[in-house]
Short mmCIF file of N, CA, C and O in Angstrom, two decimals:
data_model
loop_
_atom_site.label_atom_id
_atom_site.label_comp_id
_atom_site.label_asym_id
_atom_site.label_seq_id
_atom_site.Cartn_x
_atom_site.Cartn_y
_atom_site.Cartn_z
N UNK A 1 0.79 -1.19 0.01
CA UNK A 1 0.00 -0.02 0.07
C UNK A 1 0.89 1.24 0.08
O UNK A 1 0.56 2.43 -0.80
N UNK A 2 2.03 1.20 0.60
CA UNK A 2 2.91 2.34 0.70
C UNK A 2 3.66 2.77 -0.56
O UNK A 2 3.68 3.96 -0.83
N UNK A 3 3.82 1.73 -1.46
CA UNK A 3 4.47 2.07 -2.59
C UNK A 3 3.45 2.41 -3.47
O UNK A 3 3.81 3.48 -4.36
N UNK A 4 2.31 2.05 -3.44
CA UNK A 4 1.10 2.69 -4.34
C UNK A 4 0.95 4.23 -4.04
O UNK A 4 0.84 5.05 -4.85
N UNK A 5 0.76 4.39 -2.76
CA UNK A 5 0.72 5.81 -2.30
C UNK A 5 1.69 6.68 -2.60
O UNK A 5 1.55 7.73 -3.05
N UNK A 6 3.09 6.01 -2.39
CA UNK A 6 4.12 6.78 -3.03
C UNK A 6 4.17 7.20 -4.66
O UNK A 6 4.41 8.46 -4.97
N UNK A 7 3.84 6.30 -5.34
CA UNK A 7 3.94 6.35 -6.92
C UNK A 7 2.72 7.19 -7.35
O UNK A 7 2.88 8.22 -8.28
N UNK A 8 1.40 7.30 -6.33
CA UNK A 8 0.33 8.01 -6.69
C UNK A 8 0.93 9.48 -6.44
O UNK A 8 0.50 10.41 -7.29
N UNK A 9 1.52 9.84 -5.32
CA UNK A 9 2.10 11.08 -4.96
C UNK A 9 2.99 11.58 -6.12
O UNK A 9 2.98 12.86 -6.41
N UNK A 10 3.91 10.74 -6.53
CA UNK A 10 4.66 11.08 -7.85
C UNK A 10 4.10 11.71 -8.91
O UNK A 10 4.54 12.65 -9.39
N UNK A 11 2.84 10.83 -9.48
CA UNK A 11 2.20 11.04 -10.30
C UNK A 11 1.59 12.32 -10.40
O UNK A 11 1.39 13.25 -11.14
N UNK A 12 1.14 12.59 -9.19
CA UNK A 12 0.20 13.89 -9.01
C UNK A 12 1.30 15.09 -8.86
O UNK A 12 0.90 15.89 -9.77
N UNK A 13 2.27 14.96 -8.33
CA UNK A 13 3.40 15.92 -8.42
C UNK A 13 3.77 16.13 -9.77
O UNK A 13 4.08 17.43 -10.28
N UNK A 14 4.11 15.30 -10.65
CA UNK A 14 4.55 15.46 -11.99
C UNK A 14 3.51 16.09 -12.85
O UNK A 14 3.81 16.88 -13.68
N UNK A 15 2.25 15.64 -12.49
CA UNK A 15 0.96 16.09 -13.45
C UNK A 15 0.98 17.67 -12.86
O UNK A 15 0.99 18.53 -14.06
N UNK A 16 1.15 18.08 -11.80
CA UNK A 16 0.91 19.18 -11.31
C UNK A 16 2.11 20.11 -12.03
O UNK A 16 2.05 21.43 -12.59
N UNK A 17 3.18 19.77 -11.88
CA UNK A 17 4.45 20.36 -12.50
C UNK A 17 4.45 20.62 -13.95
O UNK A 17 4.43 21.93 -14.69
N UNK A 18 3.78 19.56 -14.75
CA UNK A 18 3.46 19.69 -16.13
C UNK A 18 2.67 20.59 -16.53
O UNK A 18 2.84 21.37 -17.60
N UNK A 19 1.57 20.67 -15.75
CA UNK A 19 0.40 21.54 -16.10
C UNK A 19 1.14 22.82 -15.78
O UNK A 19 0.68 23.92 -16.82
N UNK A 20 1.65 23.37 -14.90
CA UNK A 20 2.10 24.60 -14.55
C UNK A 20 3.25 25.20 -15.66
O UNK A 20 3.10 26.23 -16.10
N UNK A 21 4.16 24.31 -16.09
CA UNK A 21 5.16 24.65 -17.04
C UNK A 21 4.40 24.52 -18.16
O UNK A 21 4.66 25.46 -19.07
N UNK A 22 3.32 23.92 -18.71
CA UNK A 22 2.82 23.83 -20.05
C UNK A 22 1.98 25.36 -20.09
O UNK A 22 1.99 25.93 -21.03
N UNK A 23 1.31 25.59 -19.00
CA UNK A 23 0.79 27.07 -19.13
C UNK A 23 1.72 28.12 -19.23
O UNK A 23 1.52 29.12 -19.77
N UNK A 24 2.83 28.03 -18.57
CA UNK A 24 3.91 29.05 -18.67
C UNK A 24 4.26 29.28 -20.09
O UNK A 24 4.50 30.16 -20.64
N UNK A 25 4.64 27.83 -20.61
CA UNK A 25 5.02 28.05 -21.85
C UNK A 25 3.91 28.43 -23.10
O UNK A 25 4.10 29.45 -24.04
N UNK A 26 2.54 27.94 -22.91
CA UNK A 26 1.60 28.76 -23.71
C UNK A 26 1.46 30.10 -23.57
O UNK A 26 1.42 30.67 -24.44
N UNK A 27 1.55 30.65 -22.32
CA UNK A 27 1.54 31.88 -22.07
C UNK A 27 2.58 32.82 -22.80
O UNK A 27 2.51 33.97 -23.43
N UNK A 28 3.61 32.14 -22.90
CA UNK A 28 5.15 32.65 -23.42
C UNK A 28 4.86 32.73 -24.86
O UNK A 28 5.40 33.71 -25.53
N UNK A 29 4.38 31.90 -25.53
CA UNK A 29 4.41 31.88 -27.19
C UNK A 29 3.03 32.48 -27.54
O UNK A 29 2.74 32.23 -28.74
N UNK A 30 2.01 33.03 -26.62
CA UNK A 30 0.80 33.75 -27.33
C UNK A 30 1.53 34.95 -27.64
O UNK A 30 2.46 35.73 -27.47
N UNK A 31 0.67 35.90 -28.76
CA UNK A 31 1.21 37.09 -29.27
C UNK A 31 1.53 38.05 -27.81
O UNK A 31 2.24 38.82 -27.97
N UNK A 32 0.43 37.99 -26.81
CA UNK A 32 0.74 38.86 -25.98
C UNK A 32 1.96 38.73 -25.13
O UNK A 32 2.97 39.42 -24.57
N UNK A 33 2.31 37.39 -24.83
CA UNK A 33 3.71 36.86 -24.43
C UNK A 33 4.83 37.28 -25.05
O UNK A 33 5.60 37.58 -24.46
N UNK A 34 4.72 37.08 -26.28
CA UNK A 34 5.64 37.35 -27.41
C UNK A 34 5.89 39.09 -27.23
O UNK A 34 7.27 39.26 -27.07
N UNK A 35 5.03 39.67 -27.20
CA UNK A 35 5.25 41.09 -27.05
C UNK A 35 5.86 41.65 -25.84
O UNK A 35 6.81 42.43 -25.80
N UNK A 36 5.39 41.03 -24.80
CA UNK A 36 6.10 41.23 -23.51
C UNK A 36 7.44 41.02 -23.55
O UNK A 36 8.33 41.72 -22.89
N UNK A 37 7.95 39.69 -24.11
CA UNK A 37 9.44 39.45 -24.25
C UNK A 37 10.18 40.42 -24.89
O UNK A 37 11.26 40.65 -24.35
N UNK A 38 9.65 40.84 -26.16
CA UNK A 38 10.19 41.72 -27.11
C UNK A 38 10.17 43.26 -26.36
O UNK A 38 11.44 43.59 -26.30
N UNK A 39 9.29 43.53 -25.50
CA UNK A 39 9.33 44.95 -24.65
C UNK A 39 10.68 44.74 -23.53
O UNK A 39 11.31 45.40 -23.34
N UNK A 40 10.56 43.58 -22.90
CA UNK A 40 11.60 43.36 -22.24
C UNK A 40 13.03 43.42 -22.55
O UNK A 40 13.96 43.96 -22.01
N UNK A 41 13.20 42.64 -23.75
CA UNK A 41 14.52 42.69 -24.30
C UNK A 41 14.87 44.18 -24.67
O UNK A 41 16.02 44.42 -24.54
N UNK A 42 13.93 44.72 -25.16
CA UNK A 42 14.25 46.33 -25.61
C UNK A 42 14.50 47.15 -24.34
O UNK A 42 15.39 47.78 -24.42
N UNK A 43 14.10 46.92 -23.42
CA UNK A 43 14.36 47.68 -22.12
C UNK A 43 15.77 47.45 -21.61
O UNK A 43 16.60 47.98 -21.26
N UNK A 44 16.02 46.09 -21.81
CA UNK A 44 17.37 45.70 -21.08
C UNK A 44 18.62 46.10 -22.24
O UNK A 44 19.54 46.53 -21.50
N UNK A 45 18.28 46.03 -23.42
CA UNK A 45 19.06 46.38 -24.21
C UNK A 45 19.33 47.91 -24.42
O UNK A 45 20.56 48.36 -24.16
N UNK A 46 18.11 48.66 -24.05
CA UNK A 46 18.36 50.20 -23.74
C UNK A 46 19.01 50.55 -22.74
O UNK A 46 19.86 51.42 -22.78
N UNK A 47 18.97 49.70 -21.59
CA UNK A 47 19.63 50.20 -20.45
C UNK A 47 21.08 50.00 -20.62
O UNK A 47 21.99 50.65 -20.08
N UNK A 48 21.34 48.63 -21.17
CA UNK A 48 22.78 48.43 -21.63
C UNK A 48 23.56 49.52 -22.32
O UNK A 48 24.73 50.09 -21.99
N UNK A 49 22.70 49.96 -23.32
CA UNK A 49 23.27 51.03 -24.37
C UNK A 49 23.56 52.22 -23.66
O UNK A 49 24.47 52.90 -23.85
N UNK A 50 22.55 52.75 -22.64
CA UNK A 50 22.69 54.07 -22.16
C UNK A 50 23.94 53.75 -21.13
O UNK A 50 24.54 54.93 -20.95
N UNK A 51 23.91 52.74 -20.43
CA UNK A 51 25.24 52.65 -19.41
C UNK A 51 26.52 52.79 -20.26
O UNK A 51 27.45 53.36 -19.76
N UNK A 52 26.66 51.89 -21.40
CA UNK A 52 27.56 51.95 -22.18
C UNK A 52 28.12 53.29 -22.76
O UNK A 52 29.39 53.75 -22.59
N UNK A 53 27.04 54.11 -23.10
CA UNK A 53 27.32 55.67 -23.57
C UNK A 53 27.61 56.45 -22.47
O UNK A 53 28.71 57.14 -22.86
N UNK A 54 27.15 56.26 -21.46
CA UNK A 54 27.52 57.10 -20.27
C UNK A 54 28.95 56.73 -19.83
O UNK A 54 29.76 57.83 -19.44
N UNK A 55 29.19 55.68 -19.64
CA UNK A 55 30.61 55.15 -19.41
C UNK A 55 31.69 55.77 -20.61
O UNK A 55 32.78 56.30 -20.10
N UNK A 56 31.45 55.50 -21.65
CA UNK A 56 32.23 56.07 -22.61
C UNK A 56 32.63 57.64 -22.64
O UNK A 56 33.43 58.13 -22.83
N UNK A 57 31.32 58.26 -22.38
CA UNK A 57 31.46 59.52 -22.42
C UNK A 57 32.15 60.07 -21.40
O UNK A 57 33.02 61.08 -21.51
N UNK A 58 32.01 59.51 -20.02
CA UNK A 58 32.84 59.86 -19.00
C UNK A 58 34.36 59.71 -19.21
O UNK A 58 35.14 60.58 -18.92
N UNK A 59 34.64 58.40 -19.86
CA UNK A 59 36.14 58.16 -20.04
C UNK A 59 36.52 59.18 -21.06
O UNK A 59 37.76 59.41 -20.91
N UNK A 60 36.01 59.37 -22.09
CA UNK A 60 36.46 60.24 -22.87
C UNK A 60 36.81 61.59 -22.49
O UNK A 60 37.72 62.52 -22.85
N UNK A 61 35.78 62.19 -21.70
CA UNK A 61 35.90 63.47 -20.96
C UNK A 61 36.97 63.54 -19.91
O UNK A 61 37.77 64.50 -20.05
N UNK A 62 37.04 62.50 -19.35
CA UNK A 62 38.44 62.19 -18.31
C UNK A 62 39.70 62.45 -19.24
O UNK A 62 40.63 62.94 -18.68
N UNK A 63 39.73 61.42 -20.21
CA UNK A 63 41.09 61.54 -20.91
C UNK A 63 41.19 62.77 -21.61
O UNK A 63 42.41 63.09 -21.60
N UNK A 64 40.37 63.24 -22.12
CA UNK A 64 40.67 64.77 -22.90
C UNK A 64 41.06 65.68 -21.79
O UNK A 64 42.04 66.48 -22.08
N UNK A 65 40.54 65.57 -20.55
CA UNK A 65 41.16 66.34 -19.47
C UNK A 65 42.39 66.37 -19.26
O UNK A 65 43.43 67.02 -18.94
N UNK A 66 42.82 64.94 -19.06
CA UNK A 66 44.32 64.29 -18.81
C UNK A 66 45.27 64.81 -19.98
O UNK A 66 46.12 65.49 -19.72
N UNK A 67 45.00 64.77 -21.07
CA UNK A 67 45.55 65.14 -22.21
C UNK A 67 45.69 66.93 -22.47
O UNK A 67 46.83 67.31 -22.59
N UNK A 68 44.72 67.35 -22.17
CA UNK A 68 44.92 68.95 -22.10
C UNK A 68 45.77 69.37 -20.92
O UNK A 68 46.50 70.32 -21.13
N UNK A 69 45.51 68.74 -19.82
CA UNK A 69 46.37 69.09 -18.77
C UNK A 69 47.86 68.73 -18.88
O UNK A 69 48.86 69.77 -18.91
N UNK A 70 48.20 67.56 -19.57
CA UNK A 70 49.47 67.09 -19.94
C UNK A 70 50.22 68.08 -20.98
O UNK A 70 51.42 68.27 -20.89
N UNK A 71 49.36 68.55 -21.95
CA UNK A 71 49.99 69.41 -23.22
C UNK A 71 49.73 70.76 -22.70
O UNK A 71 50.19 71.73 -23.45
N UNK A 72 49.31 71.05 -21.77
CA UNK A 72 49.37 72.54 -21.38
C UNK A 72 48.05 73.45 -22.15
O UNK A 72 48.39 74.66 -22.59
N UNK A 73 46.97 72.76 -22.62
CA UNK A 73 45.95 73.43 -23.55
C UNK A 73 44.70 73.95 -22.46
O UNK A 73 43.61 73.96 -23.27
N UNK A 74 44.89 74.05 -21.45
CA UNK A 74 43.78 74.56 -20.57
C UNK A 74 43.62 76.00 -20.72
O UNK A 74 42.90 76.59 -19.89
N UNK A 75 43.82 76.51 -21.82
CA UNK A 75 43.58 77.94 -21.96
C UNK A 75 44.63 79.05 -21.35
O UNK A 75 44.36 80.06 -21.45
N UNK A 76 45.55 78.42 -20.84
CA UNK A 76 46.78 79.13 -20.32
C UNK A 76 47.72 79.86 -21.42
O UNK A 76 48.08 81.08 -21.07
N UNK A 77 47.75 79.04 -22.54
CA UNK A 77 48.79 79.57 -23.55
C UNK A 77 47.86 80.20 -24.59
O UNK A 77 47.13 79.32 -25.46
N UNK A 78 47.76 81.41 -24.74
CA UNK A 78 47.05 82.24 -25.70
C UNK A 78 47.41 81.72 -27.22
O UNK A 78 46.49 81.93 -28.19
N UNK A 79 48.34 81.06 -27.62
CA UNK A 79 48.80 80.82 -28.91
C UNK A 79 48.13 79.52 -29.34
O UNK A 79 48.43 79.22 -30.53
N UNK A 80 47.37 78.86 -28.44
CA UNK A 80 46.71 77.56 -29.01
C UNK A 80 45.07 78.03 -28.71
O UNK A 80 44.77 78.63 -27.89
N UNK A 81 44.63 77.71 -29.94
CA UNK A 81 43.01 77.48 -29.96
C UNK A 81 42.55 76.20 -30.06
O UNK A 81 42.56 75.54 -30.92
N UNK A 82 41.65 76.05 -28.87
CA UNK A 82 41.18 74.65 -28.76
C UNK A 82 42.17 73.37 -29.15
O UNK A 82 41.51 72.54 -29.98
N UNK A 83 43.16 73.28 -28.68
CA UNK A 83 44.31 72.63 -28.84
C UNK A 83 45.15 72.36 -30.20
O UNK A 83 45.96 71.66 -30.39
N UNK A 84 44.68 73.27 -31.11
CA UNK A 84 45.39 73.38 -32.36
C UNK A 84 46.21 74.51 -32.20
O UNK A 84 45.92 75.71 -32.21
N UNK A 85 47.65 74.41 -32.46
CA UNK A 85 48.57 75.45 -32.16
C UNK A 85 48.40 76.70 -33.50
O UNK A 85 48.13 76.01 -34.64
N UNK A 86 48.45 77.81 -33.27
CA UNK A 86 48.30 78.74 -34.57
C UNK A 86 49.69 78.89 -35.13
O UNK A 86 50.83 79.17 -34.39
N UNK A 87 49.75 78.57 -36.32
CA UNK A 87 51.03 78.74 -37.12
C UNK A 87 51.00 80.15 -37.67
O UNK A 87 50.34 80.74 -38.27
N UNK A 88 52.15 80.81 -37.39
CA UNK A 88 52.37 82.28 -38.08
C UNK A 88 53.19 82.03 -39.19
O UNK A 88 54.03 81.11 -39.37
N UNK A 89 52.63 82.92 -40.24
CA UNK A 89 53.21 82.95 -41.31
C UNK A 89 54.70 83.56 -41.39
O UNK A 89 54.73 84.76 -40.78
N UNK A 90 55.50 83.04 -42.22
CA UNK A 90 57.06 83.52 -42.32
C UNK A 90 57.02 84.30 -43.51
O UNK A 90 58.08 84.68 -43.69
N UNK A 91 56.02 84.24 -44.39
CA UNK A 91 56.09 84.76 -45.75
C UNK A 91 55.64 86.34 -45.54
O UNK A 91 54.91 86.47 -44.72
N UNK A 92 56.24 87.17 -46.28
CA UNK A 92 55.94 88.60 -46.38
C UNK A 92 55.14 88.89 -47.64
O UNK A 92 55.37 88.48 -48.61
#
């Protein structure tokens, strides 16, 4: 009797698990479910792109500041305009 009860419980558990997973898969592959998956992927991708662009912009600004400081282009030297040296003409 104990073995039958055990296998009955295993069968009931497997059936419940199968029904729950089946519903999840069914809802996932309906048009509404697919739309939700696409929207979620778009949000994740947008977040990743925003984070990447923020990190890249910050790194670019930091590196530009370092280079300007190293080259002395912080506006202290009037012969340089935006990092490009002014060439004086030697022709008359």
